[in-house]
């Protein structure tokens, strides 16, 4: 089971669009996929037509240990499940503050999936912050995918993001690797997009080999700006259902094939620490 946190503390860079459409594309390829919405805004859930009202079990109830992931999970399409979220999840940051082992809630909840290889892919759509929800995703994940929007400030904040990943790797989850960086909202032919890719390559080359991002690849597939990607959520559908012939659908299918083909390096130290320490 590959568990992938789609993470960037900036908003509007394509985390949710990528999580939903990558999950949908992988499911179409016959992979068993579970999409987990970890953003209190619930955008990934809404994107798939699910509005988690007060009576619907959501990922918040998993964090409060009132329910299990399997109970909160719902089947959306062939091979595609969703664990929805709603605004209740916003309370988690406060409710878990100071709770011992707060970084491990999700990892613990996912343990039996991992042991039984329940899914081929678990895709976690992270909120735009580096708080306790994102740290839970990183502690439960085997991989991080980072969507970037190629603009002048794209790399600003990236070192903070990498620092967080490194901290989690050292203290909470030695398995974690940043496996890929994808450019979203890409405008081909612009100088800026090419510059960002070049800067990013330099940044990765300059990093030393011990870091969790040492083997990160920049995906060849760039997710082009495409209005169908922005429209699909209001129809409660992935772009593959909403506009199968669009460039957005083609890009996410191509991305999913790269993700499947990706060699995931074996972790240097397989054992994960069992004691909780503050991140
Ligand atoms: P995040 O989850 O990082 O905040 P989103 O995936 O929600 O970012 O994207 C932000 C906005 O940009 C959304 O309105 C989304 O529909 C739109 N969007 C994302 N990717 C594209 C794209 N490639 N082309 C056009 N619009 C996009
Ligand atoms: Mg989002």
CSV table of C-alpha atoms and ligand atoms in Angstrom, one decimal:
chain,number,residue,atom,x,y,z
A,1,UNK,CA,0.0,0.0,0.0
A,2,UNK,CA,1.4,3.4,-1.0
A,3,UNK,CA,0.1,6.2,1.2
A,4,UNK,CA,0.6,9.6,-0.3
A,5,UNK,CA,0.2,12.9,1.4
A,6,UNK,CA,-0.4,15.7,-1.1
A,7,UNK,CA,1.0,18.6,0.7
A,8,UNK,CA,1.9,22.3,0.4
A,9,UNK,CA,1.1,24.8,3.1
A,10,UNK,CA,0.2,27.4,0.5
A,11,UNK,CA,-3.4,27.4,-0.6
A,12,UNK,CA,-4.6,27.5,-4.2
A,13,UNK,CA,-1.6,25.5,-5.6
A,14,UNK,CA,-3.6,22.5,-6.8
A,15,UNK,CA,-3.5,20.1,-3.8
A,16,UNK,CA,-7.2,19.2,-3.9
A,17,UNK,CA,-7.5,19.2,-7.7
A,18,UNK,CA,-4.5,16.9,-7.8
A,19,UNK,CA,-5.6,14.6,-5.0
A,20,UNK,CA,-9.1,14.1,-6.4
A,21,UNK,CA,-8.1,13.6,-10.0
A,22,UNK,CA,-5.1,11.5,-9.3
A,23,UNK,CA,-7.2,9.3,-7.1
A,24,UNK,CA,-9.9,9.0,-9.8
A,25,UNK,CA,-7.3,8.3,-12.5
A,26,UNK,CA,-5.6,5.6,-10.4
A,27,UNK,CA,-9.0,4.0,-9.7
A,28,UNK,CA,-9.7,3.9,-13.4
A,29,UNK,CA,-6.5,2.0,-14.0
A,30,UNK,CA,-7.8,-0.6,-11.7
A,31,UNK,CA,-5.9,0.4,-8.6
A,32,UNK,CA,-7.8,0.2,-5.3
A,33,UNK,CA,-7.8,3.8,-4.1
A,34,UNK,CA,-9.0,5.6,-0.9
A,35,UNK,CA,-9.0,9.4,-1.0
A,36,UNK,CA,-8.8,10.9,2.5
A,37,UNK,CA,-9.9,14.5,2.9
A,38,UNK,CA,-7.9,16.1,5.7
A,39,UNK,CA,-8.9,19.7,5.0
A,40,UNK,CA,-11.7,21.1,7.2
A,41,UNK,CA,-12.8,23.0,4.2
A,42,UNK,CA,-14.0,19.7,2.8
A,43,UNK,CA,-13.1,20.6,-0.8
A,44,UNK,CA,-12.1,17.1,-1.9
A,45,UNK,CA,-15.3,15.7,-0.5
A,46,UNK,CA,-17.4,18.4,-2.3
A,47,UNK,CA,-15.4,17.8,-5.4
A,48,UNK,CA,-16.7,14.2,-5.4
A,49,UNK,CA,-20.2,15.3,-4.6
A,50,UNK,CA,-20.1,14.5,-0.9
A,51,UNK,CA,-21.2,17.1,1.7
A,52,UNK,CA,-20.6,15.6,5.1
A,53,UNK,CA,-23.4,16.8,7.2
A,54,UNK,CA,-23.6,16.4,11.0
A,55,UNK,CA,-25.0,12.8,10.7
A,56,UNK,CA,-22.4,11.5,8.3
A,57,UNK,CA,-19.3,10.0,9.8
A,58,UNK,CA,-16.2,11.9,8.7
A,59,UNK,CA,-12.5,12.0,9.4
A,60,UNK,CA,-13.1,14.2,12.4
A,61,UNK,CA,-14.9,11.3,14.1
A,62,UNK,CA,-11.8,9.2,13.4
A,63,UNK,CA,-9.6,11.8,15.1
A,64,UNK,CA,-12.0,11.8,18.1
A,65,UNK,CA,-11.9,8.0,18.1
A,66,UNK,CA,-15.7,7.8,17.8
A,67,UNK,CA,-15.4,5.8,14.6
A,68,UNK,CA,-13.1,3.9,12.4
A,69,UNK,CA,-11.8,4.8,8.9
A,70,UNK,CA,-13.7,1.9,7.5
A,71,UNK,CA,-16.9,3.2,9.0
A,72,UNK,CA,-16.3,6.8,7.8
A,73,UNK,CA,-15.3,5.6,4.3
A,74,UNK,CA,-17.8,5.6,1.4
A,75,UNK,CA,-17.6,4.1,-2.0
A,76,UNK,CA,-17.8,6.7,-4.7
A,77,UNK,CA,-17.0,4.8,-7.9
A,78,UNK,CA,-15.4,1.5,-8.8
A,79,UNK,CA,-12.2,1.1,-6.8
A,80,UNK,CA,-12.6,4.6,-5.4
A,81,UNK,CA,-13.5,5.3,-1.7
A,82,UNK,CA,-13.6,8.6,0.1
A,83,UNK,CA,-13.2,9.5,3.8
A,84,UNK,CA,-15.0,12.8,3.9
A,85,UNK,CA,-14.3,15.8,6.0
A,86,UNK,CA,-16.2,18.9,7.0
A,87,UNK,CA,-15.6,22.0,9.1
A,88,UNK,CA,-15.7,19.9,12.4
A,89,UNK,CA,-12.2,18.9,11.6
A,90,UNK,CA,-11.1,22.5,12.2
A,91,UNK,CA,-11.5,21.8,15.9
A,92,UNK,CA,-8.8,19.1,15.8
A,93,UNK,CA,-5.9,21.5,15.9
A,94,UNK,CA,-7.2,22.8,19.3
A,95,UNK,CA,-8.6,19.6,20.7
A,96,UNK,CA,-5.3,17.7,20.1
A,97,UNK,CA,-3.0,20.4,21.3
A,98,UNK,CA,-1.1,19.1,24.2
A,99,UNK,CA,-2.4,15.5,23.8
A,100,UNK,CA,0.4,13.0,24.0
A,101,UNK,CA,0.8,11.1,20.8
A,102,UNK,CA,-1.3,13.5,18.8
A,103,UNK,CA,0.9,13.0,15.7
A,104,UNK,CA,0.0,9.3,15.5
A,105,UNK,CA,-3.9,9.3,15.4
A,106,UNK,CA,-4.1,8.7,11.7
A,107,UNK,CA,-1.2,6.3,11.5
A,108,UNK,CA,-2.9,4.2,14.2
A,109,UNK,CA,-6.2,4.4,12.4
A,110,UNK,CA,-4.6,3.3,9.1
A,111,UNK,CA,-2.5,0.5,10.7
A,112,UNK,CA,-4.8,-2.4,9.7
A,113,UNK,CA,-5.1,-1.1,6.1
A,114,UNK,CA,-1.4,-1.2,5.9
A,115,UNK,CA,-1.1,-4.6,7.5
A,116,UNK,CA,-3.7,-6.1,5.2
A,117,UNK,CA,-2.7,-4.1,2.1
A,118,UNK,CA,-6.3,-2.9,2.0
A,119,UNK,CA,-5.7,-0.4,-0.8
A,120,UNK,CA,-3.1,0.1,-3.5
A,121,UNK,CA,-3.2,3.9,-2.8
A,122,UNK,CA,-4.3,6.1,0.0
A,123,UNK,CA,-4.2,9.7,-1.1
A,124,UNK,CA,-4.4,12.3,1.6
A,125,UNK,CA,-5.5,15.8,0.7
A,126,UNK,CA,-3.8,18.1,3.2
A,127,UNK,CA,-5.0,21.5,4.5
A,128,UNK,CA,-2.9,24.6,3.7
A,129,UNK,CA,-0.9,24.6,6.9
A,130,UNK,CA,1.8,22.7,8.6
A,131,UNK,CA,-0.4,22.0,11.7
A,132,UNK,CA,-1.4,18.8,13.5
A,133,UNK,CA,-3.5,17.5,10.6
A,134,UNK,CA,-0.7,17.8,8.1
A,135,UNK,CA,1.7,16.2,10.6
A,136,UNK,CA,-0.7,13.3,11.1
A,137,UNK,CA,-0.7,12.8,7.3
A,138,UNK,CA,3.1,12.9,7.1
A,139,UNK,CA,3.3,10.4,10.1
A,140,UNK,CA,0.9,8.0,8.4
A,141,UNK,CA,2.2,8.4,4.8
A,142,UNK,CA,5.0,6.6,3.0
A,143,UNK,CA,5.3,9.4,0.5
A,144,UNK,CA,4.8,13.1,-0.1
A,145,UNK,CA,3.7,14.7,-3.3
A,146,UNK,CA,4.1,18.4,-3.6
A,147,UNK,CA,2.0,20.5,-6.0
A,148,UNK,CA,3.6,23.8,-7.0
A,149,UNK,CA,2.2,26.6,-8.9
A,150,UNK,CA,4.9,28.1,-11.0
A,151,UNK,CA,4.9,31.7,-10.1
A,152,UNK,CA,7.6,34.0,-8.8
A,153,UNK,CA,7.1,33.0,-5.1
A,154,UNK,CA,6.7,29.3,-5.9
A,155,UNK,CA,9.9,28.2,-4.1
A,156,UNK,CA,9.3,30.5,-1.2
A,157,UNK,CA,8.1,28.4,1.7
A,158,UNK,CA,9.4,25.2,0.1
A,159,UNK,CA,12.3,25.1,2.5
A,160,UNK,CA,9.9,25.3,5.4
A,161,UNK,CA,7.9,22.5,3.9
A,162,UNK,CA,11.0,20.4,3.4
A,163,UNK,CA,12.1,21.2,6.9
A,164,UNK,CA,8.8,19.8,8.3
A,165,UNK,CA,9.2,16.7,6.2
A,166,UNK,CA,12.7,16.2,7.5
A,167,UNK,CA,11.6,16.7,11.1
A,168,UNK,CA,8.8,14.2,10.7
A,169,UNK,CA,11.3,11.7,9.1
A,170,UNK,CA,13.7,12.1,12.0
A,171,UNK,CA,11.3,11.9,14.8
A,172,UNK,CA,8.0,10.3,13.8
A,173,UNK,CA,8.2,8.3,10.5
A,174,UNK,CA,11.5,7.2,9.1
A,175,UNK,CA,9.8,5.7,6.1
A,176,UNK,CA,8.7,9.0,4.7
A,177,UNK,CA,10.0,10.2,1.4
A,178,UNK,CA,9.2,13.2,-0.8
A,179,UNK,CA,8.7,11.3,-4.0
A,180,UNK,CA,7.5,13.9,-6.5
A,181,UNK,CA,6.9,17.5,-7.2
A,182,UNK,CA,4.3,18.4,-9.8
A,183,UNK,CA,3.7,21.7,-11.5
A,184,UNK,CA,0.0,22.7,-11.5
A,185,UNK,CA,-1.7,25.6,-13.2
A,186,UNK,CA,1.0,25.4,-15.7
A,187,UNK,CA,1.1,27.9,-18.6
A,188,UNK,CA,3.3,26.3,-21.2
A,189,UNK,CA,5.8,28.5,-23.0
A,190,UNK,CA,6.1,31.0,-20.3
A,191,UNK,CA,9.5,32.0,-19.2
A,192,UNK,CA,8.4,32.0,-15.5
A,193,UNK,CA,7.4,28.3,-15.6
A,194,UNK,CA,10.7,27.3,-17.1
A,195,UNK,CA,12.6,29.4,-14.5
A,196,UNK,CA,10.7,27.8,-11.6
A,197,UNK,CA,11.6,24.3,-12.9
A,198,UNK,CA,15.3,25.3,-13.3
A,199,UNK,CA,15.4,26.8,-9.8
A,200,UNK,CA,13.7,23.7,-8.4
A,201,UNK,CA,16.2,21.4,-10.1
A,202,UNK,CA,19.1,23.4,-8.6
A,203,UNK,CA,17.5,23.3,-5.2
A,204,UNK,CA,17.2,19.5,-5.4
A,205,UNK,CA,20.8,19.1,-6.7
A,206,UNK,CA,22.2,21.2,-3.9
A,207,UNK,CA,20.5,19.2,-1.2
A,208,UNK,CA,22.5,16.5,0.5
A,209,UNK,CA,21.7,12.8,0.0
A,210,UNK,CA,20.4,12.2,3.5
A,211,UNK,CA,17.3,14.3,3.2
A,212,UNK,CA,13.9,12.7,2.6
A,213,UNK,CA,13.7,14.6,-0.7
A,214,UNK,CA,17.0,13.4,-2.0
A,215,UNK,CA,15.2,11.2,-4.6
A,216,UNK,CA,12.3,13.5,-5.3
A,217,UNK,CA,11.6,13.7,-9.0
A,218,UNK,CA,9.9,16.5,-10.9
A,219,UNK,CA,7.2,15.0,-12.9
A,220,UNK,CA,7.5,15.2,-16.6
A,221,UNK,CA,3.7,15.7,-16.8
A,222,UNK,CA,2.8,19.3,-16.1
A,223,UNK,CA,-0.8,20.0,-15.2
A,224,UNK,CA,-1.8,22.7,-17.6
A,225,UNK,CA,-4.2,25.4,-16.7
A,226,UNK,CA,-7.6,24.1,-17.9
A,227,UNK,CA,-11.0,25.5,-17.1
A,228,UNK,CA,-12.6,22.0,-17.0
A,229,UNK,CA,-10.5,21.3,-13.9
A,230,UNK,CA,-12.0,24.4,-12.2
A,231,UNK,CA,-15.5,23.5,-13.3
A,232,UNK,CA,-15.6,19.9,-12.4
A,233,UNK,CA,-16.0,20.4,-8.6
A,234,UNK,CA,-19.3,22.2,-9.0
A,235,UNK,CA,-20.6,19.1,-10.7
A,236,UNK,CA,-19.4,16.9,-8.0
A,237,UNK,CA,-17.3,14.9,-10.4
A,238,UNK,CA,-13.7,14.2,-11.1
A,239,UNK,CA,-12.5,15.7,-14.4
A,240,UNK,CA,-12.3,12.2,-15.9
A,241,UNK,CA,-16.1,12.0,-15.5
A,242,UNK,CA,-16.9,15.6,-16.1
A,243,UNK,CA,-14.7,16.3,-19.2
A,244,UNK,CA,-13.0,13.1,-20.3
A,245,UNK,CA,-11.7,14.7,-23.5
A,246,UNK,CA,-10.1,17.7,-21.8
A,247,UNK,CA,-6.4,18.5,-21.4
A,248,UNK,CA,-7.0,18.4,-17.6
A,249,UNK,CA,-8.2,14.8,-17.8
A,250,UNK,CA,-5.3,13.9,-20.1
A,251,UNK,CA,-2.8,15.5,-17.8
A,252,UNK,CA,-4.0,13.7,-14.7
A,253,UNK,CA,-4.1,10.3,-16.5
A,254,UNK,CA,-0.5,10.9,-17.6
A,255,UNK,CA,0.5,12.0,-14.1
A,256,UNK,CA,-1.1,8.8,-12.6
A,257,UNK,CA,0.9,6.7,-15.0
A,258,UNK,CA,4.1,8.4,-13.8
A,259,UNK,CA,3.1,7.8,-10.2
A,260,UNK,CA,2.5,4.1,-10.9
A,261,UNK,CA,5.8,3.8,-12.7
A,262,UNK,CA,7.7,5.6,-10.0
A,263,UNK,CA,10.3,3.5,-8.2
A,264,UNK,CA,9.9,4.1,-4.5
A,265,UNK,CA,13.3,3.7,-2.9
A,266,UNK,CA,13.2,1.3,0.1
A,267,UNK,CA,13.5,3.2,3.3
A,268,UNK,CA,17.0,3.1,4.8
A,269,UNK,CA,15.7,2.3,8.3
A,270,UNK,CA,12.4,0.3,8.1
A,271,UNK,CA,11.5,0.4,11.8
A,272,UNK,CA,9.3,3.2,12.8
A,273,UNK,CA,9.6,4.7,16.3
A,274,UNK,CA,6.7,3.6,18.6
A,275,UNK,CA,7.0,6.3,21.2
A,276,UNK,CA,5.3,9.7,20.5
A,277,UNK,CA,7.4,12.8,20.7
A,278,UNK,CA,6.4,16.3,19.9
A,279,UNK,CA,6.9,17.4,16.3
B,1,LIG,P1,-5.4,23.8,-3.0
B,1,LIG,O1,-6.1,22.6,-2.6
B,1,LIG,O2,-3.9,23.7,-3.0
B,1,LIG,O3,-5.9,25.0,-2.2
B,1,LIG,P2,-7.0,23.7,-5.4
B,1,LIG,O4,-6.8,22.4,-6.0
B,1,LIG,O5,-8.3,23.8,-4.7
B,1,LIG,O6,-5.8,24.2,-4.6
B,1,LIG,O7,-7.0,24.8,-6.6
B,1,LIG,C1,-7.2,26.1,-6.4
B,1,LIG,C2,-8.2,26.6,-7.5
B,1,LIG,O8,-7.6,26.5,-8.7
B,1,LIG,C3,-9.5,25.8,-7.5
B,1,LIG,O9,-10.5,26.7,-7.8
B,1,LIG,C4,-9.2,24.9,-8.7
B,1,LIG,O10,-10.5,24.5,-9.3
B,1,LIG,C5,-8.4,25.7,-9.6
B,1,LIG,N1,-7.4,24.9,-10.3
B,1,LIG,C6,-6.5,24.0,-9.8
B,1,LIG,N2,-5.8,23.5,-10.8
B,1,LIG,C7,-6.2,24.0,-12.0
B,1,LIG,C8,-5.8,23.9,-13.3
B,1,LIG,N3,-4.8,23.1,-13.7
B,1,LIG,N4,-6.4,24.7,-14.3
B,1,LIG,C9,-7.4,25.5,-13.9
B,1,LIG,N5,-7.8,25.7,-12.6
B,1,LIG,C10,-7.2,24.9,-11.7
B,2,LIG,MG1,-7.4,22.2,-1.0
